[in-house]
CSV table of C-alpha atoms and ligand atoms in Angstrom, one decimal:
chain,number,residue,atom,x,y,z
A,205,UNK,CA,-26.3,-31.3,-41.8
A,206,UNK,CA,-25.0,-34.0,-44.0
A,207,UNK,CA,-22.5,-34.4,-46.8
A,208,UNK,CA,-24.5,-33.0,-50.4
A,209,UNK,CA,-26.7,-30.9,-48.7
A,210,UNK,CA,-26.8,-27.1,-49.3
A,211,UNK,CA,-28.7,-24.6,-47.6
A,212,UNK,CA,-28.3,-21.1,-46.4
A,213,UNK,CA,-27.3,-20.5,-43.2
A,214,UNK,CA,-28.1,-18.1,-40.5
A,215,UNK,CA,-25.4,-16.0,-38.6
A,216,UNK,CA,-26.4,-17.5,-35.6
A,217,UNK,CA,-25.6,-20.8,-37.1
A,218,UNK,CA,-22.4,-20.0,-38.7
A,219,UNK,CA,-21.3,-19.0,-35.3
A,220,UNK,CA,-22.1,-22.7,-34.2
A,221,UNK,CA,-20.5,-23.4,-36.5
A,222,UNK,CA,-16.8,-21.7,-35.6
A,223,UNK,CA,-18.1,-22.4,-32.0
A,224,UNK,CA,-17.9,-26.7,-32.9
A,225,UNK,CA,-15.9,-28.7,-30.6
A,226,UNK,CA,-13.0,-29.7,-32.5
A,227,UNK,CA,-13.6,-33.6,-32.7
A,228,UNK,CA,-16.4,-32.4,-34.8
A,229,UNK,CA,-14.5,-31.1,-37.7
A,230,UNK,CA,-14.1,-34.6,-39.3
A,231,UNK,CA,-17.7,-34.7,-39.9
A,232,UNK,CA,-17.5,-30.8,-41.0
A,233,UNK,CA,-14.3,-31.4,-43.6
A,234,UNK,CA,-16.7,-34.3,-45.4
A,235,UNK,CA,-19.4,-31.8,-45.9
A,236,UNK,CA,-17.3,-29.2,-47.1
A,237,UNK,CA,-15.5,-32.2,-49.4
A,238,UNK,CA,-18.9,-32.9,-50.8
A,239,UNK,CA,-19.3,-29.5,-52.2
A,240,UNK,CA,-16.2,-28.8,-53.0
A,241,UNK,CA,-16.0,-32.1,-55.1
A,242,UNK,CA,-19.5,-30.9,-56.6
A,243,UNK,CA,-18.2,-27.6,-58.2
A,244,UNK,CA,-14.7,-27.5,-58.3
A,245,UNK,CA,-13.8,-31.4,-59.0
A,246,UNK,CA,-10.5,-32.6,-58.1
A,247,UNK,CA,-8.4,-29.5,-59.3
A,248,UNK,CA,-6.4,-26.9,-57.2
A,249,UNK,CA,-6.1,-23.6,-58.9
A,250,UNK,CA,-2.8,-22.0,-58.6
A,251,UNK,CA,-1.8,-18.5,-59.2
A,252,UNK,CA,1.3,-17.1,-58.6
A,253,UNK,CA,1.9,-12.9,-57.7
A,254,UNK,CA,3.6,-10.1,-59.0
A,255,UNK,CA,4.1,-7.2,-57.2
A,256,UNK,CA,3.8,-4.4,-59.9
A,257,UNK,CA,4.1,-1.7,-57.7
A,258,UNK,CA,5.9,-1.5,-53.9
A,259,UNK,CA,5.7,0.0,-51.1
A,260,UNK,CA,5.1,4.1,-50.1
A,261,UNK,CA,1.5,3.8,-50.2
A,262,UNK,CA,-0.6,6.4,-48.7
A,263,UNK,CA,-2.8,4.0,-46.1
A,264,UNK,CA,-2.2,2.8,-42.9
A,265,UNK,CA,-3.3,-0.8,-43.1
A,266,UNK,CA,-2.0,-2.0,-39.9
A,267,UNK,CA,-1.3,-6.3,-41.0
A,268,UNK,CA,0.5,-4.2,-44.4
A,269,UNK,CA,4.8,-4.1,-44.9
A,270,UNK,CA,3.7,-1.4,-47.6
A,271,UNK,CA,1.7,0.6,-45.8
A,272,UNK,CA,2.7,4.4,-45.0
A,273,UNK,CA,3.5,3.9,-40.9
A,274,UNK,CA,5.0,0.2,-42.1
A,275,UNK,CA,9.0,-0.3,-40.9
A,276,UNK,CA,9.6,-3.2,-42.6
A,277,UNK,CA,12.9,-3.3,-44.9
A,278,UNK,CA,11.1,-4.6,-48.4
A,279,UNK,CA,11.6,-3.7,-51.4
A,280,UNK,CA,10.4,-0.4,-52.6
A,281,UNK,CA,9.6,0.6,-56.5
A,282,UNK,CA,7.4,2.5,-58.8
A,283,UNK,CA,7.3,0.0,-61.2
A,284,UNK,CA,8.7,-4.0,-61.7
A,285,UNK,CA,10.6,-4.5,-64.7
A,286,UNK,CA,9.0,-5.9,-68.0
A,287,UNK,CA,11.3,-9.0,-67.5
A,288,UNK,CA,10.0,-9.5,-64.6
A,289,UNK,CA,6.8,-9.2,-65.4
A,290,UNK,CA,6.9,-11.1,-68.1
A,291,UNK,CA,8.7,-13.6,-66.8
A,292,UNK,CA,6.1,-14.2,-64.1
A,293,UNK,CA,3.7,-14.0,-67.1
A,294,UNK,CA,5.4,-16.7,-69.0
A,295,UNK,CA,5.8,-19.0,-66.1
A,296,UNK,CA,1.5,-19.7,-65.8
A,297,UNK,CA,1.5,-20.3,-69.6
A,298,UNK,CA,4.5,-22.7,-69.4
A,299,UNK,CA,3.5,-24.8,-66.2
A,300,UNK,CA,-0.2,-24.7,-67.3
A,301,UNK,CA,-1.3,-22.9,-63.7
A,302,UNK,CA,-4.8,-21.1,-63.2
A,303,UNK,CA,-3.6,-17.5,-63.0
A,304,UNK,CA,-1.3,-14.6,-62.8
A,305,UNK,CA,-1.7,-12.3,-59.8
A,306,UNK,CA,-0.1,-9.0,-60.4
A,307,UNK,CA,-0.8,-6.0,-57.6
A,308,UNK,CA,-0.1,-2.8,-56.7
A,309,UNK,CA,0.3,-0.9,-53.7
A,310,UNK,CA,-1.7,2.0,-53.4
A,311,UNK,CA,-5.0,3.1,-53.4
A,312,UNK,CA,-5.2,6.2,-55.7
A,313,UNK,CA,-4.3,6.1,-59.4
A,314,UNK,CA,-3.5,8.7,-62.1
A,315,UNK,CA,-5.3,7.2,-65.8
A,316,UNK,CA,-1.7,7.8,-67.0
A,317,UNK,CA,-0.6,5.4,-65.2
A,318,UNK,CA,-3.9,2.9,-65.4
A,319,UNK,CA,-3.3,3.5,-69.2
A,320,UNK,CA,0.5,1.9,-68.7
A,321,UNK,CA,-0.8,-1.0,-66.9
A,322,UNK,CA,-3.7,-1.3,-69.1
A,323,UNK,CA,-0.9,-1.8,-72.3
A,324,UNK,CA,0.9,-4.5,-70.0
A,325,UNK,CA,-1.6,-6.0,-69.7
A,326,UNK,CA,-2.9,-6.4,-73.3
A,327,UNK,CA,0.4,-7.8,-74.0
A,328,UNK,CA,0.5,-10.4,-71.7
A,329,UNK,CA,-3.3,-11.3,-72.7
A,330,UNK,CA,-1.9,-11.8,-75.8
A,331,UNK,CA,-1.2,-15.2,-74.4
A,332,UNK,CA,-3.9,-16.0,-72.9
A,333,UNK,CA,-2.9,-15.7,-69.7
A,334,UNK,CA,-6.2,-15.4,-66.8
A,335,UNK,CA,-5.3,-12.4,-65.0
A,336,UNK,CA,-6.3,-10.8,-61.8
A,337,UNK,CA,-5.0,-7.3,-60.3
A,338,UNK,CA,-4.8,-6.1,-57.1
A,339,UNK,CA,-5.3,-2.9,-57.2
A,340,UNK,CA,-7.0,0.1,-54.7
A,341,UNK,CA,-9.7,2.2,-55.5
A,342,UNK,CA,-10.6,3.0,-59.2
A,343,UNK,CA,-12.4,5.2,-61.0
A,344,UNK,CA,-15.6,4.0,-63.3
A,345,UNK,CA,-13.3,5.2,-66.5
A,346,UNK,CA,-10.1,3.6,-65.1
A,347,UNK,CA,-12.0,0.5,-64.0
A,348,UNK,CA,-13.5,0.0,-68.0
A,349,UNK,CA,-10.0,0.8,-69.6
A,350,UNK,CA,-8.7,-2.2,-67.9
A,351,UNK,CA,-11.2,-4.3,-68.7
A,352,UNK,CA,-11.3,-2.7,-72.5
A,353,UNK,CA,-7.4,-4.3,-72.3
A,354,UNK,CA,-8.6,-7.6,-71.1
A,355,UNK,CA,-7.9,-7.5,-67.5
A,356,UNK,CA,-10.8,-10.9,-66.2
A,357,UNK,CA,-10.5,-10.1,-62.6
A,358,UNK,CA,-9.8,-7.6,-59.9
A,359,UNK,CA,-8.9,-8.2,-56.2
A,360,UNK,CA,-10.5,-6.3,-53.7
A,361,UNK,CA,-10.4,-7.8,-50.4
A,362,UNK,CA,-13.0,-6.6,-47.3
A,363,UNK,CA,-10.1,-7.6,-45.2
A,364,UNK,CA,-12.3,-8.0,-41.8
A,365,UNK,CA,-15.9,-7.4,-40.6
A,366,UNK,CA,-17.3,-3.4,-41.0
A,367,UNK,CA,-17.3,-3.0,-37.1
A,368,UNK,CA,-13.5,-4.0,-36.5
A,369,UNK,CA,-12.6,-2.2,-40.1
A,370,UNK,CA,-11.4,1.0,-37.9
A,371,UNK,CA,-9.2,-1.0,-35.9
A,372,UNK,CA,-7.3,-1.8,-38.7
A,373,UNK,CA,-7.0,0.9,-41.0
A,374,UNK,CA,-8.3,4.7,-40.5
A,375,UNK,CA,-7.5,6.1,-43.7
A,376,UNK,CA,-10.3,4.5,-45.9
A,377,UNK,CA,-13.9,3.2,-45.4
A,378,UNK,CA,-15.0,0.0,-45.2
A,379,UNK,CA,-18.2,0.8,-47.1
A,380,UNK,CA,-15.9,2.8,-49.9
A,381,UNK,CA,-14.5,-0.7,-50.4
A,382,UNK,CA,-17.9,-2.2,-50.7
A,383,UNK,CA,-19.1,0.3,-53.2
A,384,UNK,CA,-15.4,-0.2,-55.4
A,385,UNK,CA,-16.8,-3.5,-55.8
A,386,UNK,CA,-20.1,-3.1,-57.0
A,387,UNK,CA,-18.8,-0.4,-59.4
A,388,UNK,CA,-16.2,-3.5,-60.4
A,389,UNK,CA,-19.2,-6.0,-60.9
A,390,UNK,CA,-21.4,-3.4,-62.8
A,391,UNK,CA,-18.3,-3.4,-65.2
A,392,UNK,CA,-18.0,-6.7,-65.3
A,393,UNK,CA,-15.4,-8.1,-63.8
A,394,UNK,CA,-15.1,-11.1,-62.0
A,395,UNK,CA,-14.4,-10.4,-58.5
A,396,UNK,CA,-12.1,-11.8,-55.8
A,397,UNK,CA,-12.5,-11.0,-52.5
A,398,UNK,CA,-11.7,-11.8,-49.2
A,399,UNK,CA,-10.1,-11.1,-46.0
A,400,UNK,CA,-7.3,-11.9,-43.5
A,401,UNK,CA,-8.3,-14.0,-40.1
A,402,UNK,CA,-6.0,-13.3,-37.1
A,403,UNK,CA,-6.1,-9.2,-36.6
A,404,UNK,CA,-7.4,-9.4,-33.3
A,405,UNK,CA,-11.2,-9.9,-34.7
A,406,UNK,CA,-13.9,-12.0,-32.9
A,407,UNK,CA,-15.4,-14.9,-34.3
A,408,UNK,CA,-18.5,-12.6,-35.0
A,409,UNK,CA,-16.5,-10.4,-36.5
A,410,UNK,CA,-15.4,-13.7,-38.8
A,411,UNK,CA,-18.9,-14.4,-39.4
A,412,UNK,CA,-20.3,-10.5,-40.3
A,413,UNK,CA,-17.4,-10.6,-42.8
A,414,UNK,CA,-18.4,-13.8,-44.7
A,415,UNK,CA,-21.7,-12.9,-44.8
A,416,UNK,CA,-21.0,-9.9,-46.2
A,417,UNK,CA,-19.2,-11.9,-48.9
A,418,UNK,CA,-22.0,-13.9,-49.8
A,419,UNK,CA,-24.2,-10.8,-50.5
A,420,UNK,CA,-20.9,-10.2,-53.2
A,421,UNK,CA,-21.0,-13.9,-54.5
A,422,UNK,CA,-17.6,-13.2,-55.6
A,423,UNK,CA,-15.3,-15.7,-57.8
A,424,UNK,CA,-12.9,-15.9,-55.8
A,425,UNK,CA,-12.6,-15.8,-51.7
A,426,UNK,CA,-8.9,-15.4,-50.4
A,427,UNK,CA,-8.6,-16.6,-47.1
A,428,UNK,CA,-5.0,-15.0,-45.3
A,429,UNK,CA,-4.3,-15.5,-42.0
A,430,UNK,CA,-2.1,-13.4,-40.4
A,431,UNK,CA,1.6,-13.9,-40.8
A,432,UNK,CA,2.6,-10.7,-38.4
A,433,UNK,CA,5.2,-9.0,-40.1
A,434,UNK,CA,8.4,-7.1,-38.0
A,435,UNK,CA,8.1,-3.2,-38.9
A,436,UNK,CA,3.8,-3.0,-38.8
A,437,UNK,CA,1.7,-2.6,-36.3
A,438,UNK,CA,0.4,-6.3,-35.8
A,439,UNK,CA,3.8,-6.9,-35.7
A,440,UNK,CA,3.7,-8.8,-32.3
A,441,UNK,CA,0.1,-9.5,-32.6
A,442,UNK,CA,-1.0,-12.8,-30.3
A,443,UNK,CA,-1.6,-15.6,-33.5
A,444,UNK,CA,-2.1,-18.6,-30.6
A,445,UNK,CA,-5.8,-18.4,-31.5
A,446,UNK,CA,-5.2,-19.7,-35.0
A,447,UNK,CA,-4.7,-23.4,-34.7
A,448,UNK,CA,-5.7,-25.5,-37.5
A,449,UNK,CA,-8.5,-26.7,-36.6
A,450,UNK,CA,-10.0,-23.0,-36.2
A,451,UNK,CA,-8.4,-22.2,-39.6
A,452,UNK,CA,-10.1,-25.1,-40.5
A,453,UNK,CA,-13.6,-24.3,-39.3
A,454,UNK,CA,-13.3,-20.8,-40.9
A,455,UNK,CA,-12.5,-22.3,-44.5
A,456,UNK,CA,-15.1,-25.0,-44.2
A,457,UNK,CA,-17.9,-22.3,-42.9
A,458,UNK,CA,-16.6,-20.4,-46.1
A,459,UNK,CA,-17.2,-23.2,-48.5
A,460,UNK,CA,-20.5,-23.8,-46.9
A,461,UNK,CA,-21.5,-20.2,-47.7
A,462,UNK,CA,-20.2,-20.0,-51.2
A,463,UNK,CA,-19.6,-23.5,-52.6
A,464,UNK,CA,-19.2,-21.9,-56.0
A,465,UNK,CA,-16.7,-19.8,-55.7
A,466,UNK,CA,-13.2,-20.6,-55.4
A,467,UNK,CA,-11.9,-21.3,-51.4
A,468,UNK,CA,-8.2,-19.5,-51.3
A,469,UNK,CA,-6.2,-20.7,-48.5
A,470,UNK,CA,-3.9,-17.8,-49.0
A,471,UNK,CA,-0.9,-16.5,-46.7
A,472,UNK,CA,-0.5,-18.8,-44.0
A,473,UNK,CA,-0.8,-21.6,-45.9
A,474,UNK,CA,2.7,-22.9,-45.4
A,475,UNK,CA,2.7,-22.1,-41.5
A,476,UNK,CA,-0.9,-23.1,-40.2
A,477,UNK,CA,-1.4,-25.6,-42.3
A,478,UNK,CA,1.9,-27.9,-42.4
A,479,UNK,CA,1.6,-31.0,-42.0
A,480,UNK,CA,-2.5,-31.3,-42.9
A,481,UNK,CA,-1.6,-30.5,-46.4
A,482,UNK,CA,-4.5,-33.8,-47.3
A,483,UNK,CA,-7.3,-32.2,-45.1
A,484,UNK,CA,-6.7,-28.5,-46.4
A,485,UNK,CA,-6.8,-29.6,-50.0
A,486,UNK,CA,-10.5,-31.1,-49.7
A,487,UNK,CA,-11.8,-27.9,-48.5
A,488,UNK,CA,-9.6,-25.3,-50.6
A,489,UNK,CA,-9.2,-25.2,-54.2
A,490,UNK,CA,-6.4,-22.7,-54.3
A,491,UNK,CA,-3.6,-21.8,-53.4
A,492,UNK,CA,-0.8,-19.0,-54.2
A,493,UNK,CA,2.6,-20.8,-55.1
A,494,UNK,CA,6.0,-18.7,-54.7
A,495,UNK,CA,5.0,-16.5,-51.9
A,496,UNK,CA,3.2,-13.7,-51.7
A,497,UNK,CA,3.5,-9.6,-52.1
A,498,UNK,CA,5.9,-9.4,-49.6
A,499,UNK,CA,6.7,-12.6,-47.5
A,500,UNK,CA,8.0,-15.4,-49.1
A,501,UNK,CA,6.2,-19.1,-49.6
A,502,UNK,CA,6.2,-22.5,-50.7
A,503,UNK,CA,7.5,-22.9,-54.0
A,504,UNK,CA,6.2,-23.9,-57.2
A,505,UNK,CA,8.0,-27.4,-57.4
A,506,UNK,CA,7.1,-28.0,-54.0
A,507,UNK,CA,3.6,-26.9,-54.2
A,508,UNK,CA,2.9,-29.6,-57.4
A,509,UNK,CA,3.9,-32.2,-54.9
A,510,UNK,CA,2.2,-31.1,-52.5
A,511,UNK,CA,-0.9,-30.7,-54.0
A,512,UNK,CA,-0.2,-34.5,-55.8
A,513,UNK,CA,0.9,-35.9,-53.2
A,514,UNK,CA,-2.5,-34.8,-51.2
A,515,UNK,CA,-4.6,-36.8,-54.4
A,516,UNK,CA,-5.4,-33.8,-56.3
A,517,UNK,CA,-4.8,-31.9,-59.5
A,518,UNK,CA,-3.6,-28.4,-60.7
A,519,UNK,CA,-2.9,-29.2,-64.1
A,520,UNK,CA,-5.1,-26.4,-66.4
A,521,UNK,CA,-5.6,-27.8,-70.0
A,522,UNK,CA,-5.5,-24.3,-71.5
A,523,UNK,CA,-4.1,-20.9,-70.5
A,524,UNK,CA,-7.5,-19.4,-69.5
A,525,UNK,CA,-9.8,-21.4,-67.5
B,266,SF4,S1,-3.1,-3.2,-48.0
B,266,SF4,FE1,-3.0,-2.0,-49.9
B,266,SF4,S2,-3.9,-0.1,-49.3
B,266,SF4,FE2,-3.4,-1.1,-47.4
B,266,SF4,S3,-1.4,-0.3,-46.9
B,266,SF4,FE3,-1.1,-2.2,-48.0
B,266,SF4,S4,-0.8,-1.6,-50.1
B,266,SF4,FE4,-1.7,0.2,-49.0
């Protein structure tokens, strides 16, 4: 295939693709460059994260410090301060970045408490601010008084492929995710989704999931890879497999699937990808800056130079993109 051209691509062919010998990714960044040059210019979005609500949640998500079996010492609360929030809130506006993250653990809500979030929300829309929540399993109802307060985008990630989705979490469905997210688009919103590379999944695995996002066509795709986390299960989980140049293959093959959507090199960023800040940046555009829900990361000084000194751009002309 050559740089410019798009076409779909078979699974069989994706797996060539992840299967390439690795003098061949040159030749694979360029045609990845293409496209994303095509749709997404020279910009990199960045968002930055608030985590609204910590810890205690109910699942068992096995890469996750919050989930219920999790030993990790983080931070645990029902609710982050309005400063806090607001502050967050404050800092897209005043830098000019793409986005405010905010998410919550859990996967159940009461509408009392979607109502809350619904009114923090609406305030901090007030200012224009593109927002995104991370947030678990809704209800039709919950999902439109959200939206009704302005809320642009929900996160909803498929995490891995539906055949290794058991390995990593037992206490929810793959396919109940799937069906929160068409509930999500039939409301409206725009959609990001993605998954986390490095659980112990095969490169079909890999594959089945990004197909699987191209039938959602979402917004946005977060790509995490693994940062195993002391206190969960994946803890002391073997990541010798992710070098960068099969990080690499994995976020070119995405671009090649969905060249529209926004390519989120997400956690891991500042560990698999150190020192090929340039070649990342011509495949991805977006990043998270000032860590993530519960691990720290690169922060938002350092990722403007980064990203400038890489040739590119993050500046956004007004607050919502
Ligand atoms: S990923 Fe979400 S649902 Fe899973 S354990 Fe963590 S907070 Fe809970």
């Amino acid at each position: 295939m050559k740089a410019g051209d798009e076409k779909k691509f078979s699974r069989a062919e994706c797996l060539q693709i992840l299967n390439l010998p690795d003098d061949a990714l040159e030749n694979l960044m360029e045609t990845a460059y293409s496209l994303r040059t095509k749709y997404k210019g020279n910009r990199v979005s960045i968002q930055i994260l608030t985590n609204v609500r910590s810890g205690n949640c109910t699942q068992n998500c096995a890469y996750c410090a919050q989930s219920r079996d999790s030993k990790a010492p983080i931070e645990k609360y029902r609710s982050v301060s309005d400063e806090k929030l607001d502050s967050n809130n404050n800092l897209v506006n005043e830098f000019h970045l793409s986005r405010h993250c905010i998410g919550l653990s859990g996967m159940g809500f009461t509408d009392k408490e979607i109502e809350n979030l619904a009114e923090r929300i609406a305030r901090m829309k007030k200012s224009g601010t593109h927002i995104c929540c991370s947030i678990g399993f809704l209800t039709e109802h919950q999902a439109r008084v959200l939206k009704a307060a302005g809320l642009d985008r929900i996160n909803h990630n498929l995490n891995t492929s539906r055949r290794f989705y058991p390995e990593i979490c037992s206490t929810h469905t793959y396919e109940r995710r799937i069906q929160n997210i068409q509930m999500l688009q039939r409301v409206g919103f725009e959609i990001c989704c993605g998954g986390i590379i490095g659980m112990g999944e095969s490169k079909e695995d890999v594959v089945d999931m990004l197909l699987d996002l191209v039938a959602i066509n979402p917004e946005s795709v977060p790509i995490n890879f693994l940062l195993p986390v002391k206190g969960t299960r994946l803890a002391e989980r073997d990541v010798s497999n992710l070098t960068f140049e099969y990080c690499m293959k994995i976020l070119c093959l995405a671009r090649l699937l969905l060249p529209k959507s926004d390519i989120r090199c997400a956690a891991g960023r500042e560990v698999y990808f150190k020192g090929h800040e340039k070649e990342l940046f011509k495949v991805v555009d977006s990043v998270f800056a000032s860590g993530y829900l519960t691990e720290g990361g690169q922060s938002l000084s350092e990722t403007f130079k980064t990203i400038e000194n890489a040739g590119f751009t993050w500046f956004v002309e007004s607050a919502d993109p």
